[in-house]
mmCIF file of C-alpha atoms in Angstrom:
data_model
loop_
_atom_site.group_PDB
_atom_site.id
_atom_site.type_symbol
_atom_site.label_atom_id
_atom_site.label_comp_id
_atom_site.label_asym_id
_atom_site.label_seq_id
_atom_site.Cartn_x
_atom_site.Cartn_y
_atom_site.Cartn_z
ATOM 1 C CA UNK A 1 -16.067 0.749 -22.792
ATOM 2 C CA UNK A 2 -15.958 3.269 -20.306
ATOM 3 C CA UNK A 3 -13.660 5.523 -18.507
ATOM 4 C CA UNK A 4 -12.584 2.958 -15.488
ATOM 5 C CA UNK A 5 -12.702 -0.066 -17.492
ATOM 6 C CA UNK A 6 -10.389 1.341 -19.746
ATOM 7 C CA UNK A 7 -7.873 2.349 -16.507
ATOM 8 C CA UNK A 8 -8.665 -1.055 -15.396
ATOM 9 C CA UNK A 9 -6.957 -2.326 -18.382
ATOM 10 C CA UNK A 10 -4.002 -0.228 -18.641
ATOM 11 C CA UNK A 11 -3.030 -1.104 -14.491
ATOM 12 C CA UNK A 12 -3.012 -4.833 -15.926
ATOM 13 C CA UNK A 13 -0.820 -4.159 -19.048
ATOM 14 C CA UNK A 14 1.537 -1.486 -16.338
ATOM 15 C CA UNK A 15 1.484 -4.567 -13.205
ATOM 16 C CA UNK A 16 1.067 -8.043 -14.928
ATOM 17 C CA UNK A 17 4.881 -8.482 -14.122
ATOM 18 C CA UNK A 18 4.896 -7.913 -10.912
ATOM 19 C CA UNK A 19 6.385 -10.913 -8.279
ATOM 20 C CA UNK A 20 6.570 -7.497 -5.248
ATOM 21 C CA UNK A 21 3.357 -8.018 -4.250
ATOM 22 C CA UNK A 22 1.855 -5.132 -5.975
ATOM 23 C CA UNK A 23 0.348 -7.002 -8.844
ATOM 24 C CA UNK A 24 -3.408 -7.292 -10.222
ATOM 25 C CA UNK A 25 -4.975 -9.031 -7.348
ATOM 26 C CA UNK A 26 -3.529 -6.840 -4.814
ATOM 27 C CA UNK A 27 -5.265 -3.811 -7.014
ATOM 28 C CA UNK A 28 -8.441 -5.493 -7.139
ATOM 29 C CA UNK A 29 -8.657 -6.193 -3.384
ATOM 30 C CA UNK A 30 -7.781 -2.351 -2.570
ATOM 31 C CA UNK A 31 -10.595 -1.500 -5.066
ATOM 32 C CA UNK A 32 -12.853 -3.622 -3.443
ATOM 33 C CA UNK A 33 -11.995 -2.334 -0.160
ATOM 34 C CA UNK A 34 -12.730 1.264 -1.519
ATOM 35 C CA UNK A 35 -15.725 0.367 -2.735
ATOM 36 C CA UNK A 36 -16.539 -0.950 0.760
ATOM 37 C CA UNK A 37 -16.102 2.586 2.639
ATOM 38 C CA UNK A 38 -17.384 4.041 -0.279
ATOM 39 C CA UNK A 39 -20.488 3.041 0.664
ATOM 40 C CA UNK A 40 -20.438 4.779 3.537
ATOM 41 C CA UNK A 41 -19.056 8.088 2.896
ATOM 42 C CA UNK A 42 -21.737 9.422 0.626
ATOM 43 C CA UNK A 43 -19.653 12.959 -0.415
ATOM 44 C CA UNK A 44 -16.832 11.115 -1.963
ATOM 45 C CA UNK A 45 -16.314 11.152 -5.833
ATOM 46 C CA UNK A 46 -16.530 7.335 -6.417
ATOM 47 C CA UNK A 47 -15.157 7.856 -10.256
ATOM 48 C CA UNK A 48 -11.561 9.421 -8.248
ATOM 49 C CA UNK A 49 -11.541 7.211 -5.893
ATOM 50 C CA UNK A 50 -11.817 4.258 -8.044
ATOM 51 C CA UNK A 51 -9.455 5.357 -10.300
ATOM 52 C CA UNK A 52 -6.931 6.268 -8.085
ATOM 53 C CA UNK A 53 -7.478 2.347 -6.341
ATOM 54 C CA UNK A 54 -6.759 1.021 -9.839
ATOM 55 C CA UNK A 55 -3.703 3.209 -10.300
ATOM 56 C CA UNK A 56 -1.894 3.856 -7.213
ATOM 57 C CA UNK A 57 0.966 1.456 -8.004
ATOM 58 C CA UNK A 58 1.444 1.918 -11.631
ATOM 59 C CA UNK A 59 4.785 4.429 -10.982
ATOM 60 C CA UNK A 60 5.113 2.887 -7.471
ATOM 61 C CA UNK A 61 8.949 3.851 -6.525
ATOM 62 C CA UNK A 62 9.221 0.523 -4.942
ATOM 63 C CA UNK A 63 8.976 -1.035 -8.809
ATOM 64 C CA UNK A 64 11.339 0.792 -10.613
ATOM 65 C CA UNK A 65 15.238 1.442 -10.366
ATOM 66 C CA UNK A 66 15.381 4.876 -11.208
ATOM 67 C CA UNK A 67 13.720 8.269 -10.290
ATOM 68 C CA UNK A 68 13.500 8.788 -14.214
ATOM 69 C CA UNK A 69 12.225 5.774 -14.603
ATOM 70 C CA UNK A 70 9.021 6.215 -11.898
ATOM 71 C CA UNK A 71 8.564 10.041 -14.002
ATOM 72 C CA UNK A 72 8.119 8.442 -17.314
ATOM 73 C CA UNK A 73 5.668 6.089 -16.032
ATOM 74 C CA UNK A 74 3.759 8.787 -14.308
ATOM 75 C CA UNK A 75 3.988 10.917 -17.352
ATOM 76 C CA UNK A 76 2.459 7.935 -18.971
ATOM 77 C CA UNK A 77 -0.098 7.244 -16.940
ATOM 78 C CA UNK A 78 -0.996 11.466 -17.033
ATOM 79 C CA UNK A 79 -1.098 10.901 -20.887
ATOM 80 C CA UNK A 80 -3.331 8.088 -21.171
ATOM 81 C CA UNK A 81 -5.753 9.463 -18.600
ATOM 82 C CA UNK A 82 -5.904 12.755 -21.271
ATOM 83 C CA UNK A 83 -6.032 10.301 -24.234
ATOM 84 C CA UNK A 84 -9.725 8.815 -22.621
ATOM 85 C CA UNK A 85 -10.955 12.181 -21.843
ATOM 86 C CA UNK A 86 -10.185 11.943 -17.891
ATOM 87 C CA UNK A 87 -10.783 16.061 -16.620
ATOM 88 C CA UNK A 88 -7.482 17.665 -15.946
ATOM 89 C CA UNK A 89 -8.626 18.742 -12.390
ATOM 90 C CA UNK A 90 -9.364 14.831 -11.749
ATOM 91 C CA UNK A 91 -6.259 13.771 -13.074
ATOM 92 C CA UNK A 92 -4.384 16.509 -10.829
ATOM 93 C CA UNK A 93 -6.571 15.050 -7.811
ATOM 94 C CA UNK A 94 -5.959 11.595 -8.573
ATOM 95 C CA UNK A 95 -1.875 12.244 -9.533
ATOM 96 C CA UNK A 96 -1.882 14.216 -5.942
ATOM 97 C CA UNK A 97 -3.901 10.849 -3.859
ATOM 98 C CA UNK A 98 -1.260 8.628 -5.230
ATOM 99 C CA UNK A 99 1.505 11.186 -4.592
ATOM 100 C CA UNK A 100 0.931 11.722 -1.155
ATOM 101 C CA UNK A 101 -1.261 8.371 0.306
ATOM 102 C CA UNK A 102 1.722 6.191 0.943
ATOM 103 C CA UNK A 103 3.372 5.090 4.294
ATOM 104 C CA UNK A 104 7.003 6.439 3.390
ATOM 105 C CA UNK A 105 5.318 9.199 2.689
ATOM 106 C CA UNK A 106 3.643 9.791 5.590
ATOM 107 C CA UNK A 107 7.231 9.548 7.744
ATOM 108 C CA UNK A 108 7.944 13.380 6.116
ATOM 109 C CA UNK A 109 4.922 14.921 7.800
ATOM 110 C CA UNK A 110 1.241 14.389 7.464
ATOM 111 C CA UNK A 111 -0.149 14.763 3.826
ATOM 112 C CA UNK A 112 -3.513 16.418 3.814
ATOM 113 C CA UNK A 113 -5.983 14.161 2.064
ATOM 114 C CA UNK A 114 -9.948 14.852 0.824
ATOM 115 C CA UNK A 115 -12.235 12.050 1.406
ATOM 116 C CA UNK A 116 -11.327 10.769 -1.735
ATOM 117 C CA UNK A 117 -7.574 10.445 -0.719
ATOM 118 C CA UNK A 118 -8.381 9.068 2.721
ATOM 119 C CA UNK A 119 -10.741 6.178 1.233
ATOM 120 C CA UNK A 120 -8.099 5.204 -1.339
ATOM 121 C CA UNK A 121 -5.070 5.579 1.531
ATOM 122 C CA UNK A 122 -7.390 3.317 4.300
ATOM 123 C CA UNK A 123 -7.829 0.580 1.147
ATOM 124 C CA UNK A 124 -4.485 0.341 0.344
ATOM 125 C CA UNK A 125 -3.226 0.364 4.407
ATOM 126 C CA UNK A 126 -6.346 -1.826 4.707
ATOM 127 C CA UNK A 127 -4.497 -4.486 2.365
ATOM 128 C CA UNK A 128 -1.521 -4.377 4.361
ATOM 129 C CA UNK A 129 -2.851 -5.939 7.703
ATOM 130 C CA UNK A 130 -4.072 -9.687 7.955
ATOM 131 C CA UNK A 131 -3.785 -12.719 6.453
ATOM 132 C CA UNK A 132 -2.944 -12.176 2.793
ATOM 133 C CA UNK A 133 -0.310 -9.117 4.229
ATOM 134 C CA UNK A 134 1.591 -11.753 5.999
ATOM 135 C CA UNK A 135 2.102 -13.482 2.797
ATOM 136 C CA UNK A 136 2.533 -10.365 0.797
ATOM 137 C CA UNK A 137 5.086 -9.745 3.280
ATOM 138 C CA UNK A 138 7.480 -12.660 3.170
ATOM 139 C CA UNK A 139 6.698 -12.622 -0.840
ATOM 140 C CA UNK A 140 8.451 -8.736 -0.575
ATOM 141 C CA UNK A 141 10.897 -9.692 1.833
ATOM 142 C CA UNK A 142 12.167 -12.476 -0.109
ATOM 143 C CA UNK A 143 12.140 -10.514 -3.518
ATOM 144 C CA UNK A 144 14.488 -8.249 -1.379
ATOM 145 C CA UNK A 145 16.530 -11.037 0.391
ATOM 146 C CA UNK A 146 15.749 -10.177 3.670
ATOM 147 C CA UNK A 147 16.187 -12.200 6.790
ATOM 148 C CA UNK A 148 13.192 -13.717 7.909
ATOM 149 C CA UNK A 149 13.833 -13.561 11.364
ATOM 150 C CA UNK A 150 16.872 -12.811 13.647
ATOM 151 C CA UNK A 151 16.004 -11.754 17.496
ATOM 152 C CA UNK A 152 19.457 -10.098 17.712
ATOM 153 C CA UNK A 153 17.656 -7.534 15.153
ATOM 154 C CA UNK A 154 15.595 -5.307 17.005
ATOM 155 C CA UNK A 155 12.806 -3.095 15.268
ATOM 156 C CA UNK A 156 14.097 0.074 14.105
ATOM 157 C CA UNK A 157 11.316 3.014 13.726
ATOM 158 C CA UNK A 158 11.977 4.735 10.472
ATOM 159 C CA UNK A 159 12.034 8.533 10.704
ATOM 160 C CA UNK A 160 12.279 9.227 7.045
ATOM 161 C CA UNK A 161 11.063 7.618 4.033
ATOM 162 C CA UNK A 162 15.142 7.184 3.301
ATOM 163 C CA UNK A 163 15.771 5.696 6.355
ATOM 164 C CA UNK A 164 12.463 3.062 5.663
ATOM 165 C CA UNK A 165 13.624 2.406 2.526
ATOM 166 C CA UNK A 166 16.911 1.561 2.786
ATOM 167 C CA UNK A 167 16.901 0.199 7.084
ATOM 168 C CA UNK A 168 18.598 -3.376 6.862
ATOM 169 C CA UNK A 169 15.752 -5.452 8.730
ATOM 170 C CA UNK A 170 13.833 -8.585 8.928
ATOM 171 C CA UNK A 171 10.924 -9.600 7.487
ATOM 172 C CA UNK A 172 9.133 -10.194 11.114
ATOM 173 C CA UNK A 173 10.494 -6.788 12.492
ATOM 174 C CA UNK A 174 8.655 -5.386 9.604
ATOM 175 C CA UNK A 175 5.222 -6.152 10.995
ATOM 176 C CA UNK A 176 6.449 -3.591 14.284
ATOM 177 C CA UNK A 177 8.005 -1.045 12.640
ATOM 178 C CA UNK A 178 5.185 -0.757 10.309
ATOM 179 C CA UNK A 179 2.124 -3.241 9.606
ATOM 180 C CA UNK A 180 0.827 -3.276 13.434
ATOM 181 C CA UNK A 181 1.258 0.394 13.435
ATOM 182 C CA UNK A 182 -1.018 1.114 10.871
ATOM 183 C CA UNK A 183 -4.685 0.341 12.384
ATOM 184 C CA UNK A 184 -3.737 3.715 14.345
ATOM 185 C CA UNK A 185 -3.192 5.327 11.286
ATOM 186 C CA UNK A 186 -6.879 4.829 9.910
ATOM 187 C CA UNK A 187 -9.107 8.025 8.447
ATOM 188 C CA UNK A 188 -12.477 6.307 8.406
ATOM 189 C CA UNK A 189 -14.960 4.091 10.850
ATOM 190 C CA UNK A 190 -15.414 1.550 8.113
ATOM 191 C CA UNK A 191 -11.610 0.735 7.547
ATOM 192 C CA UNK A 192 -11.457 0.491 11.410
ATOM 193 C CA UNK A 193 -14.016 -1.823 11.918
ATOM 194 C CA UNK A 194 -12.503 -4.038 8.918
ATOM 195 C CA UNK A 195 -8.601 -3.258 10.639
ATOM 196 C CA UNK A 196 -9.857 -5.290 13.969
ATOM 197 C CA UNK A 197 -9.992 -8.795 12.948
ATOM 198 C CA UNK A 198 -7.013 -7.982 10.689
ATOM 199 C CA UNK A 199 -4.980 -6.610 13.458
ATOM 200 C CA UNK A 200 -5.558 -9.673 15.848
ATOM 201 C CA UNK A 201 -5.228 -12.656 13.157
ATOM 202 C CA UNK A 202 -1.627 -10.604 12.496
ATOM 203 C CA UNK A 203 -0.766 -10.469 16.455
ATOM 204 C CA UNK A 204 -1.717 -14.177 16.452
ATOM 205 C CA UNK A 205 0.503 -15.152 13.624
ATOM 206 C CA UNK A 206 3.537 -13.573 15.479
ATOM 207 C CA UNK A 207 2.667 -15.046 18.531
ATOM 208 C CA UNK A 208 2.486 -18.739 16.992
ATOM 209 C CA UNK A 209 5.971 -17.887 14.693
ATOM 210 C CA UNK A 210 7.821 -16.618 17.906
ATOM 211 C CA UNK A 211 6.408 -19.726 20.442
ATOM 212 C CA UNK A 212 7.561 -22.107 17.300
ATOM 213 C CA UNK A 213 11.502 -20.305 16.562
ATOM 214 C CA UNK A 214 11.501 -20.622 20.151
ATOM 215 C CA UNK A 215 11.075 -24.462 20.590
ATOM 216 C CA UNK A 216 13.442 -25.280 18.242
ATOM 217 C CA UNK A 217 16.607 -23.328 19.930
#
């Protein structure tokens, strides 16, 4: 078995709980959209980037309830990639991709990325526009009990990963405060081309949900 399938196997055992939206399939699609601009940006370690895909949610802060909590599972996840004879300089790349790739993240100032970092952020942003990030979505918001919709509640911009965690929203102002956003947000020409038809099925949606709450005032 090698290196990857192994790491492949120890994101299943860390997400096969999940009900957030951050569970196996939604791993497998942002490998398989890594894999897609991998094949395209020829300079990029494909063993990093693929590992970091698999991993990027296994100490997520969004899954746990406490910051000692997310450290032991990072610590964990350091530890196993040792045990299977992962190279401590690829480990501290990998450890720094998933550090520093995430949208909260981004609110505290831009996070320099290598090519690696960028493929693995535009995958995972990637999975967060279209169809299946609608659903994902109202599967989050309703794990959180959020509000669906309410057009008294106007979007609020974030302007710290504090304030974007803990901004008392809905579940539709959510797509303008971040998901619509993100196409801008893009590093390479392969996750834009993918973002387009992503980006319009998304304005669609909203323009169908809004003409339908509105028919039935």
């Amino acid at each position: 078995m090698d290196q990857l399938e192994m790491i492949n196997r120890y994101m299943k055992d860390a997400l096969t709980k999940d009900n957030t939206g951050h569970s196996i399939d939604h791993i497998n699609r942002v490998l398989a959209l890594a894999n897609k601009i991998l094949a395209h940006e020829k300079k990029a370690d494909a063993f990093v980037v693929c590992a970091a895909a698999l991993l990027h949610d296994v100490y997520d802060d969004k899954l746990y309830d406490s910051q000692e909590d997310i450290l032991a599972a990072k610590n964990n996840m350091i530890s196993f990639l040792l045990s299977i004879g992962v190279h401590p300089e690829m480990i501290e790349e990998i450890t720094y991709i998933i550090d520093n790739m995430s949208w909260s993240k981004s609110l505290e100032g831009t996070q320099e990325l290598n090519i690696n970092g960028q493929i693995v952020q535009d995958a995972d942003r990637l999975e967060a526009m279209g169809a299946i990030a609608i659903t994902r979505a109202i599967t989050y918001g309703a794990v959180k009990n959020r509000v669906l919709y309410d057009p008294e509640i106007q979007p609020h911009l974030p302007q710290n990963k504090t304030d974007y965690r803990n901004q008392k929203s809905t579940t539709i102002n959510h797509f303008y405060e971040k998901l619509l956003l993100i196409q801008d947000k893009l590093n390479t020409d392969t996750a834009r081309k993918i973002s387009e038809s992503r980006q319009q099925f998304m304005l669609s949606f909203l323009a169908q949900f809004k003409a339908e709450w509105e028919l039935e005032r």
